[in-house]
Coordinates of C-alpha atoms and ligand atoms in Angstrom, one line a residue:
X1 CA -63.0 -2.4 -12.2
X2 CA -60.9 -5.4 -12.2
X3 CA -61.3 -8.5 -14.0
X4 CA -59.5 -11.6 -13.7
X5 CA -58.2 -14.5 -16.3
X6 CA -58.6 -17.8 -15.4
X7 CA -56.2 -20.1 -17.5
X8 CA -57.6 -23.3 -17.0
X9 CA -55.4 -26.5 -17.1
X10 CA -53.0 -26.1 -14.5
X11 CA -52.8 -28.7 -11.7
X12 CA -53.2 -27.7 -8.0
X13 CA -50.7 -29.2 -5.1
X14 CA -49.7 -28.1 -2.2
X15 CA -50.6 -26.0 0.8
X16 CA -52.4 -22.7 1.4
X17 CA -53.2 -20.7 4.9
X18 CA -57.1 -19.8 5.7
X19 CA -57.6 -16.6 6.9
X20 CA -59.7 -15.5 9.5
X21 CA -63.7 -15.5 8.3
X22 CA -66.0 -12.8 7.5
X23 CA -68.6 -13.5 8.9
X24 CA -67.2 -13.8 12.5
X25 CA -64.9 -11.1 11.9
X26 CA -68.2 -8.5 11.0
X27 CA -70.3 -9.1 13.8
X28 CA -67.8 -9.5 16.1
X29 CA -66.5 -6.2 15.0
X30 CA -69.9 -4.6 15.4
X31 CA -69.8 -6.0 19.1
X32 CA -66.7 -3.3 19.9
X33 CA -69.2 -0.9 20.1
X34 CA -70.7 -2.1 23.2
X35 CA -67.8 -0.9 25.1
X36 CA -65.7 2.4 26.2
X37 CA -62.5 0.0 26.5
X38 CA -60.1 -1.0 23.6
X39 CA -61.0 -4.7 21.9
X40 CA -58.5 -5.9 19.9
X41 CA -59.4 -8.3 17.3
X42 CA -56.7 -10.8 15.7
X43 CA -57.1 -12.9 12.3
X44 CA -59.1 -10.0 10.8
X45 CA -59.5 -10.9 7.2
X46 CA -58.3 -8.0 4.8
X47 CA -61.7 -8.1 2.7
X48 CA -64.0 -5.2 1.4
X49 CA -66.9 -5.7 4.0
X50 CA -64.1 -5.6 7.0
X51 CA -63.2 -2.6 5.4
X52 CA -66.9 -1.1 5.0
X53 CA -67.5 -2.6 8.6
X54 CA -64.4 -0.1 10.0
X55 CA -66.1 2.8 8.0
X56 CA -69.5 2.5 9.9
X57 CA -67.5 2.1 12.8
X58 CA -65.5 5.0 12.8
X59 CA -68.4 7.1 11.3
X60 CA -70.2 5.9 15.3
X61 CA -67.4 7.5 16.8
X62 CA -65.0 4.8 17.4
X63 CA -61.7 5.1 17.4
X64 CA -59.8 2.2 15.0
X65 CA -56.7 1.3 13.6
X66 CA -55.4 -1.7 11.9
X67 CA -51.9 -2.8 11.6
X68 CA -51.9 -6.0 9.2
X69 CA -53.9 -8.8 10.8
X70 CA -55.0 -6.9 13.8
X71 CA -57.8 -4.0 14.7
X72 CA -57.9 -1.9 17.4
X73 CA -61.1 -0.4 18.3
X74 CA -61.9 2.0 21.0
X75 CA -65.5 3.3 20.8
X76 CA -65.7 5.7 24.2
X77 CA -68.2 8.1 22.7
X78 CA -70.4 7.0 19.9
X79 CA -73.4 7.9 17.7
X80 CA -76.4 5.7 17.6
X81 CA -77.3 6.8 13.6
X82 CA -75.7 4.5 10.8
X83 CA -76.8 6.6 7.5
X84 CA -77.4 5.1 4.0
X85 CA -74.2 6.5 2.3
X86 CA -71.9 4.6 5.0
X87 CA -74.3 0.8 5.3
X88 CA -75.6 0.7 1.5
X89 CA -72.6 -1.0 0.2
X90 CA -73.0 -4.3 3.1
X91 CA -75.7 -6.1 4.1
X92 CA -74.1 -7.2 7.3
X93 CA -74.0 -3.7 8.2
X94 CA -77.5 -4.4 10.4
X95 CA -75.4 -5.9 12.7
X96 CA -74.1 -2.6 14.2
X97 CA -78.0 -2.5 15.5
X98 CA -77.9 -4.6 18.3
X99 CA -74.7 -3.4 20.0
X100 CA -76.0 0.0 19.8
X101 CA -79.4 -1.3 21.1
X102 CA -77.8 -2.5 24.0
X103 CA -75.1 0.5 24.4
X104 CA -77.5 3.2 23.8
X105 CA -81.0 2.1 24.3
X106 CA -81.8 3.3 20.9
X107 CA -79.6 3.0 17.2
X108 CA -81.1 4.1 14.1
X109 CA -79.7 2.5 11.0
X110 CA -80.7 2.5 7.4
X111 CA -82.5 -0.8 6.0
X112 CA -80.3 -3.2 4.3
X113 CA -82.3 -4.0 0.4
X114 CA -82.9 -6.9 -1.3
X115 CA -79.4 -8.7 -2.7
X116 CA -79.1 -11.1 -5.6
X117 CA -79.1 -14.0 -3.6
X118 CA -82.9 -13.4 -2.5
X119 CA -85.1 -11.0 -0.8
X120 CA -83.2 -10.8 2.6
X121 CA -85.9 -9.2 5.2
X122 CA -84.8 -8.7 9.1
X123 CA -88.2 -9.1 10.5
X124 CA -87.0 -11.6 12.9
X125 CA -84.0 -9.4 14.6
X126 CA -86.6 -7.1 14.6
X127 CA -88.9 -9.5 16.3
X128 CA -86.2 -10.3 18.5
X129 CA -85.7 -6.3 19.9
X130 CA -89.4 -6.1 20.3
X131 CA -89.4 -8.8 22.6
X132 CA -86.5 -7.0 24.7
X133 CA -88.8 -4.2 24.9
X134 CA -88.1 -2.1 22.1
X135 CA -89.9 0.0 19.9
X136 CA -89.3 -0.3 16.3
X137 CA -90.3 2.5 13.7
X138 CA -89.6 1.9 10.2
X139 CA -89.4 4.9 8.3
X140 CA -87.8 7.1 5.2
X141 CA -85.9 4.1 4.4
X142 CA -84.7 3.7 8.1
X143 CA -85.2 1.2 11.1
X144 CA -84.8 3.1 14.3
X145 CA -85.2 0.7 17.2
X146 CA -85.5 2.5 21.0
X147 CA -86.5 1.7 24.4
X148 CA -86.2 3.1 27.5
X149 CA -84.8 -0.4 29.0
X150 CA -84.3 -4.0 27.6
X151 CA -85.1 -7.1 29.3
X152 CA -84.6 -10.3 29.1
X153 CA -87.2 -12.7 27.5
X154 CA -87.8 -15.6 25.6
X155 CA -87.4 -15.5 21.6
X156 CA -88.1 -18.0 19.2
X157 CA -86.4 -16.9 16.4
X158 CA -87.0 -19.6 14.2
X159 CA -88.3 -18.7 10.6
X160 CA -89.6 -19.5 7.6
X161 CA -86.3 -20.6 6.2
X162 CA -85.0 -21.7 10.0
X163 CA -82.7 -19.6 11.7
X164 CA -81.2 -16.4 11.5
X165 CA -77.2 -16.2 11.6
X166 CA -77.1 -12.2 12.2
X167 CA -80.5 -12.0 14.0
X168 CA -79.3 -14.4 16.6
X169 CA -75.8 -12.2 16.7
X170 CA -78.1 -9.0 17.1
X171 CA -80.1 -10.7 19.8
X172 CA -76.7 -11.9 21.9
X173 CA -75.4 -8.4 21.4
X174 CA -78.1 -6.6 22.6
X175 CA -79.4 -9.0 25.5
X176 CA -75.9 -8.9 26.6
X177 CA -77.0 -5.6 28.4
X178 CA -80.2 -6.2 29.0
X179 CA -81.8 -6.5 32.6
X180 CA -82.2 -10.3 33.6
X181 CA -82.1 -13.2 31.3
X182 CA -83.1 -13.6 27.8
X183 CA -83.5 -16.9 26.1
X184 CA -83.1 -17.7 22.0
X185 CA -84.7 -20.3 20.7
X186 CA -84.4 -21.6 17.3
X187 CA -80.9 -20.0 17.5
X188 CA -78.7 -20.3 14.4
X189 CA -75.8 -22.5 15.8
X190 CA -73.0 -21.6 13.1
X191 CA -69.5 -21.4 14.6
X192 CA -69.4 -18.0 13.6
X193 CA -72.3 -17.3 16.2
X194 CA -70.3 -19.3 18.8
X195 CA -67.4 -17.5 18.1
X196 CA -69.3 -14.2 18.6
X197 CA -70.4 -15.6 21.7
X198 CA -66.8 -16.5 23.4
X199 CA -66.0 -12.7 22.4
X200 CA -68.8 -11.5 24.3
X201 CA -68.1 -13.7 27.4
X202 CA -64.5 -12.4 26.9
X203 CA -65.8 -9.0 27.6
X204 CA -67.7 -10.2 30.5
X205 CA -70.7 -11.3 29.0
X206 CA -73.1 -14.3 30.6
X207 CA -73.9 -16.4 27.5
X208 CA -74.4 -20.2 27.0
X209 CA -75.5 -22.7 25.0
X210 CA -74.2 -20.6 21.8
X211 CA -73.6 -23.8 19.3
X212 CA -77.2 -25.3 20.1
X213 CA -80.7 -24.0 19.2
X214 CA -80.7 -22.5 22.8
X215 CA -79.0 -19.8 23.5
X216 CA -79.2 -18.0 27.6
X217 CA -77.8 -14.7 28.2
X218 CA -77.9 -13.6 31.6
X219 CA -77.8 -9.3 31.2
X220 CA -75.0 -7.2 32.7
X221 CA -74.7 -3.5 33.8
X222 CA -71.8 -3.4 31.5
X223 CA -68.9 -5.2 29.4
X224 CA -65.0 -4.4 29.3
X225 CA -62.7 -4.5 26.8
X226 CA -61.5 -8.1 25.8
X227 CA -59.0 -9.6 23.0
X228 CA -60.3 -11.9 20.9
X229 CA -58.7 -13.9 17.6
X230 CA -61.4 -14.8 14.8
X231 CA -61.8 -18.5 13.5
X232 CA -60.8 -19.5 10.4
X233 CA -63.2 -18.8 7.8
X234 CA -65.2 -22.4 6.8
X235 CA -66.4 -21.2 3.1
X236 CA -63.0 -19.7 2.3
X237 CA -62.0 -23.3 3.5
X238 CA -64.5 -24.8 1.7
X239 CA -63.7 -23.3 -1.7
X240 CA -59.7 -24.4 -1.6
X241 CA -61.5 -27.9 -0.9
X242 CA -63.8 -27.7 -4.1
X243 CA -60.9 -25.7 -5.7
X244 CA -58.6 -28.8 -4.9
X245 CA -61.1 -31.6 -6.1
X246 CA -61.9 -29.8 -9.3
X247 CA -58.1 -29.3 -10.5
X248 CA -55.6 -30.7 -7.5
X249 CA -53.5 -33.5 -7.0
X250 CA -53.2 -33.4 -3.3
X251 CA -53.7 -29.9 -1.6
X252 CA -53.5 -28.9 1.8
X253 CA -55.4 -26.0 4.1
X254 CA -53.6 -24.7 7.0
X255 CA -55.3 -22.7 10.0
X256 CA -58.6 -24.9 9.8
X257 CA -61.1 -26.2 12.2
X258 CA -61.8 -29.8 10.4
X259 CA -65.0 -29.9 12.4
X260 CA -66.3 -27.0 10.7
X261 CA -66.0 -29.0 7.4
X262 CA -67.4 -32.1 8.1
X263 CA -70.7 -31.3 5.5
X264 CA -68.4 -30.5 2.9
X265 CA -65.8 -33.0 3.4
X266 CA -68.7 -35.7 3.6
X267 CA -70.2 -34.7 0.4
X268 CA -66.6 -34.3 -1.0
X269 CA -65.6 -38.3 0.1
X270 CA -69.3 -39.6 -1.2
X271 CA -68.0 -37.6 -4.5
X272 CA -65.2 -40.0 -4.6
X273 CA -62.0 -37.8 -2.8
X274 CA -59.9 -38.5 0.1
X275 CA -60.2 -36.0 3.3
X276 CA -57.1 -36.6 5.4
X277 CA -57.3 -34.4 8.8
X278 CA -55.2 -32.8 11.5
X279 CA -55.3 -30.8 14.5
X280 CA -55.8 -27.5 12.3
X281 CA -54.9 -28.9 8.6
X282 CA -56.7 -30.6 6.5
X283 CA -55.9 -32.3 3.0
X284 CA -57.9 -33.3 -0.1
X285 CA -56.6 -35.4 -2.4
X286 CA -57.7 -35.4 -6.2
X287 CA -60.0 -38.1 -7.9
X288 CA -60.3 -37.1 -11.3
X289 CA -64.1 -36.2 -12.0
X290 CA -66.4 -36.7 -9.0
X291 CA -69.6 -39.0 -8.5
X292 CA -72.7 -37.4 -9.0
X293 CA -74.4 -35.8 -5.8
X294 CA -77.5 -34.8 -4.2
X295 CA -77.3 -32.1 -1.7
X296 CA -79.5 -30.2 0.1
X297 CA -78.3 -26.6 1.8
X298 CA -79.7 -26.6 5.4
X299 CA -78.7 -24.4 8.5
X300 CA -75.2 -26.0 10.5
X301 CA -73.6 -28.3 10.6
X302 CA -75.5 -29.4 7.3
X303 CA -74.4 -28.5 3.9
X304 CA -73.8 -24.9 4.0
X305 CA -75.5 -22.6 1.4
X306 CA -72.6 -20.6 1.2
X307 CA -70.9 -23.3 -0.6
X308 CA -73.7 -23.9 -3.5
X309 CA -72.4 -22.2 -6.3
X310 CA -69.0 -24.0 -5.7
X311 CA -70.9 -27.6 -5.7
X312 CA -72.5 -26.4 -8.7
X313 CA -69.3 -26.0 -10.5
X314 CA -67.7 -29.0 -9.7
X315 CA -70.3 -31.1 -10.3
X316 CA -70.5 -29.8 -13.5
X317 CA -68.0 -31.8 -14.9
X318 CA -68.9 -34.5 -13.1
X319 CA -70.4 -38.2 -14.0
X320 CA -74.3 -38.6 -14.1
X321 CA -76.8 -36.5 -13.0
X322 CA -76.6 -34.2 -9.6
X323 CA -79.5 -32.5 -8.1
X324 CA -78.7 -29.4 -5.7
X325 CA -81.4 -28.0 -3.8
X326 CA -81.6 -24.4 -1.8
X327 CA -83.5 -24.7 1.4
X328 CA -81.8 -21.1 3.0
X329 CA -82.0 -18.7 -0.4
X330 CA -84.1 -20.3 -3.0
X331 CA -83.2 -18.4 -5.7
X332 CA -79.4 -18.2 -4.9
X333 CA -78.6 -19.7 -8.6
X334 CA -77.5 -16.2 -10.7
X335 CA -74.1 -18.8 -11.2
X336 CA -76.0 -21.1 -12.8
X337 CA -76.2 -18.7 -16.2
X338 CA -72.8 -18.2 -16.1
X339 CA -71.7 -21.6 -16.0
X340 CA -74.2 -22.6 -18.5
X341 CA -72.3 -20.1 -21.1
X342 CA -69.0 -22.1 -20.4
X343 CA -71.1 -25.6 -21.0
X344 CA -72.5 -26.9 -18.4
X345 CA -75.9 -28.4 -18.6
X346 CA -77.8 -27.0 -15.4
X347 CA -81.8 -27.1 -15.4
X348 CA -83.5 -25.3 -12.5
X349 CA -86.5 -26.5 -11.7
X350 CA -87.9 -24.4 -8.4
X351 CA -85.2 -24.3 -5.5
X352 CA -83.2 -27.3 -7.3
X353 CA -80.1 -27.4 -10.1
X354 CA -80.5 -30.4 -12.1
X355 CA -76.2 -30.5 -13.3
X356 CA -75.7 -33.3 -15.9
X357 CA -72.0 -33.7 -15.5
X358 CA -70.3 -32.8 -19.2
X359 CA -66.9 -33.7 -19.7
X360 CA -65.1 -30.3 -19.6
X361 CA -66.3 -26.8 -19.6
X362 CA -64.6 -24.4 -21.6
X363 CA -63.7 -20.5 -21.0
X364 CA -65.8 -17.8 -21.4
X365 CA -66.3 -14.3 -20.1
X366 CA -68.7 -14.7 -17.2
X367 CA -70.0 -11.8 -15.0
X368 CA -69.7 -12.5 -11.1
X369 CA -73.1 -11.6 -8.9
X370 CA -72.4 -12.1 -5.8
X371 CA -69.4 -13.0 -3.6
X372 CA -69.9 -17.0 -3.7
X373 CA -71.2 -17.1 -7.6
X374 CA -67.9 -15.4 -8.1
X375 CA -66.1 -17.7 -6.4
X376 CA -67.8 -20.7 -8.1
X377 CA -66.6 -19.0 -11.4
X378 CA -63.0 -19.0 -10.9
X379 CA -62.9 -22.5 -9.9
X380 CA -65.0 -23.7 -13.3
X381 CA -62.0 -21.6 -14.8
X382 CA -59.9 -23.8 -13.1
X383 CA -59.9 -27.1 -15.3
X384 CA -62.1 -25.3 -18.4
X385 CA -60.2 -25.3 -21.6
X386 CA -59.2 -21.8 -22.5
X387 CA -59.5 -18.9 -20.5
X388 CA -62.1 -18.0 -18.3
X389 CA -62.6 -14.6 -17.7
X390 CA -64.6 -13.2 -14.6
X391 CA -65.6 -9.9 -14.6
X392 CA -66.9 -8.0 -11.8
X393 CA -64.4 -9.3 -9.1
X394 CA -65.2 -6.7 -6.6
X395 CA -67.7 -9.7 -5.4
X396 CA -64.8 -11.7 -4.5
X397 CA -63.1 -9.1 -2.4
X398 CA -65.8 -8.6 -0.5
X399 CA -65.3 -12.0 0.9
X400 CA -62.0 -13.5 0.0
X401 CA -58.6 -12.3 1.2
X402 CA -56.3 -12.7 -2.2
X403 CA -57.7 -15.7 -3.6
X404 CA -55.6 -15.1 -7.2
X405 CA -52.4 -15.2 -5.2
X406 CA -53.5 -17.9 -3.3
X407 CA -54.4 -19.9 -6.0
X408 CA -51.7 -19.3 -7.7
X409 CA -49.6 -20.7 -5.0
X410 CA -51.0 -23.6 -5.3
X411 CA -50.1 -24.2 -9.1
X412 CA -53.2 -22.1 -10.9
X413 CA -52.7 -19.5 -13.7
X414 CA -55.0 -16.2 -12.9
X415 CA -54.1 -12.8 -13.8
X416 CA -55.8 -10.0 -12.2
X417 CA -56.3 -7.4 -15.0
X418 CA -57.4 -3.9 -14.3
X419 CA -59.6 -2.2 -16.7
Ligands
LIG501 N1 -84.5 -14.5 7.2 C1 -85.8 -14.0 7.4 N2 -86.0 -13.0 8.3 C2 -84.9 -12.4 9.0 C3 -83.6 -12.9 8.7 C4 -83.5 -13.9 7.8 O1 -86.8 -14.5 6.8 O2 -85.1 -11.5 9.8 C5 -84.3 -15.6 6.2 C6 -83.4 -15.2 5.1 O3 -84.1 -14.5 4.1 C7 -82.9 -16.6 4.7 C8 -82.8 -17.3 6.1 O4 -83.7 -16.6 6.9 O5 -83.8 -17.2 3.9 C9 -81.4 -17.3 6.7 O6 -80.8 -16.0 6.7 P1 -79.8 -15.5 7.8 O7 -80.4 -14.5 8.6 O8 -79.3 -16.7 8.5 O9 -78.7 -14.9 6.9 P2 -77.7 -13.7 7.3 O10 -77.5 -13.8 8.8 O11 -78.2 -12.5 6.8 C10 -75.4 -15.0 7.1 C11 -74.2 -14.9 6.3 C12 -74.5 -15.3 4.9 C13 -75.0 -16.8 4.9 C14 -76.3 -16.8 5.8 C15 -76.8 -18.2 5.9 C16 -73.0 -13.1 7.4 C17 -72.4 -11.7 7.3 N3 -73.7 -13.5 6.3 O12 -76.4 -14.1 6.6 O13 -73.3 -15.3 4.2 O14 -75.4 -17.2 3.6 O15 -75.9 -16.4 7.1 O16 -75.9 -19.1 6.4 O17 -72.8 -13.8 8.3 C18 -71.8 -15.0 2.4 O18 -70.9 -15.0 3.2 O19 -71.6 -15.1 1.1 C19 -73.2 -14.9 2.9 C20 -74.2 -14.5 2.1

């Protein structure tokens, strides 16, 4: 297992390339499956859940290769049964359920469990199916979803913690093929979800409104193949941002959608750093120790949970007294432990972090939970004295493409040590 060494200190400046994101990339992979004819995919991320995501496919039946940035997948015969052994390792896995809902009539997949970031139930995809006309059976550990034929109907898909990123992808899919015209409400409107959605009308699919809470699919018999290039990931984006305000001078992305920022680069400039934007780059320029914050995580385009744990991090060396509170995962804080062992003073207190900004943290050895804590790690590493050492960093692969070496381009010190 590999473990890598932060040696904090080092100034950032410069530019780095975002690559394409995860969580368009998985779905819209999944989506392949809902046609006989090739889909390539461009700006596929080279992460650990792409890679589990090719797995299931293949283990379906589909046909895939990859050459660098680019997947090819051809899935003329499949299987509608995604076992334990091949989903256990991803979450996102129960995304492979719709397409084959839609495909197939019927897909049989094993449940995704809980995850350190919170309980994480799909009763609302479910919902969603059963609305289409599906049966669902839960059993030996499985959901097995079947019907003879879906149609279209109207879904409100709205929970307790608002709406459902993956549950509104698994709806889209599997509506897609269904017989007359379903309607989400309460959609999630991510960009990821949108950018699912232009793949889907790319194979021939009727779907608007994907960006708003409404979302109308008009059914077709069938989809083609279609070539599609994924967005650039936001949270990858997000972290270089926080990355750059915790240690940089002036540090530029390249291969961004500024739009997709605006919650973090809003919280960033009230923080007390410039934002300067392009077409597709965007630059943040350092400010020493940022102004204390209070932030609340909330479905797009508000403050996105996936970039907590980074805001936790640099606003632990900041002035005064931040407050963070989780609205999506309310117990997604296993970072603030870690942090706390390098010196930062963190109170939870419910779904908030109380940070009182200290003036430096120092390096520890911290253990990464989960793909964003991990993240949020590396960049306290960043300006702590000493070394930081984060162990565990098969969190970070999951969801960033070589963020030592890009890092490290940028001016930091991190060694990747295998153990
Ligand atoms: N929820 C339910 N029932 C459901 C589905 C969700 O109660 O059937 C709840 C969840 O427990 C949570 C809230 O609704 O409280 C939102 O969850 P959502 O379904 O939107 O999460 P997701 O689709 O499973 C995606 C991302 C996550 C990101 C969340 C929220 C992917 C592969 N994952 O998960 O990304 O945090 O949306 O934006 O797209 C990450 O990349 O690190 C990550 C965890």
């Amino acid at each position: 297992m590999d473990k890598i060494l932060v040696h904090g200190g080092q100034s950032l400046s410069g530019s780095v390339r975002v690559s394409g994101s995860k969580n368009s990339a998985l779905p819209i992979l999944a989506a392949c499956l809902l046609t006989k004819e090739p889909c390539i995919i461009r700006q596929v991320p080279d992460l650990s859940d792409v890679h589990y995501m090719l797995q299931i496919l293949s283990h379906l039946g589909a046909e895939v290769e990859r050459a660098s940035g680019t997947v090819t997948v051809r899935a003329e015969n499949i299987k509608s049964v995604a076992p334990y052994e091949i989903v256990r390792k991803m979450r996102a896995s129960v995304c492979v359920l719709g397409p084959l809902l839609g495909r197939e009539k019927e897909a049989t997949v094993s449940l995704p469990g809980g995850c350190v970031i919170g309980d994480r139930p799909i009763d609302l995809h479910l919902r969603g199916f059963e609305a289409l006309g599906a049966a669902v059976r839960v059993e030996c550990g499985n959901v097995k979803v079947f019907a003879a034929k879906l149609k279209g109907e109207t879904i409100n898909l709205r929970g307790k913690f608002g709406s459902t990123v993956l549950g509104t992808d698994n709806i889209m899919m599997a509506a897609a093929l269904a017989e007359g015209v379903t309607i989400i409400e309460g959609a999630a409107a991510e960009p990821e979800v949108v950018d699912l959605a232009n793949f889907l009308n790319a194979m021939g699919a009727k779907i608007e409104g994907a960006g708003t809470r409404r979302i109308v699919i008009e059914g077709v018999a069938e989809l083609h193949g279609a070539e599609h290039s994924v967005i650039p990931d936001r949270i990858e984006a997000g972290t270089f941002m926080v990355a750059a305000a915790i240690a940089g001078t002036r540090v530029t992305l390249r291969r961004v959608v500024p739009d997709h920022l605006k919650a973090v680069s809003e919280a960033l400039i009230q923080a007390g750093y410039g934002i300067e934007t392009s077409r597709d780059t965007l630059t943040v320029v350092g400010n020493g120790k940022p102004k204390p914050l209070e932030l609340l995580t909330e479905p797009y385009p508000s403050f996105p949970t996936d970039m907590q744990a980074q805001m936790c991090a640099l606003l632990s060396e900041g002035e005064g007294i931040s407050v963070i509170t989780e609205s999506i995962f309310p117990q997604r804080f296993m970072h603030v432990s870690e942090l706390k062992r390098m010196g930062a003073q963190i109170t939870l207190e419910g779904a908030s972090a109380v940070i009182k900004g200290v003036e430096r943290l120092s390096g520890a050895p911290v253990m990464a939970s989960d793909l964003r804590a991990s993240a949020a790690l590396v960049l306290a590493g960043l300006r702590a004295s000493g070394v930081t050492e984060v162990n565990r960093v098969y969190h970070i692969d999951r969801g960033y493409e070589s963020i030592d070496d890009k890092l490290n381009g940028l001016g930091a010190q991190i060694e990747r040590v295998k153990v």
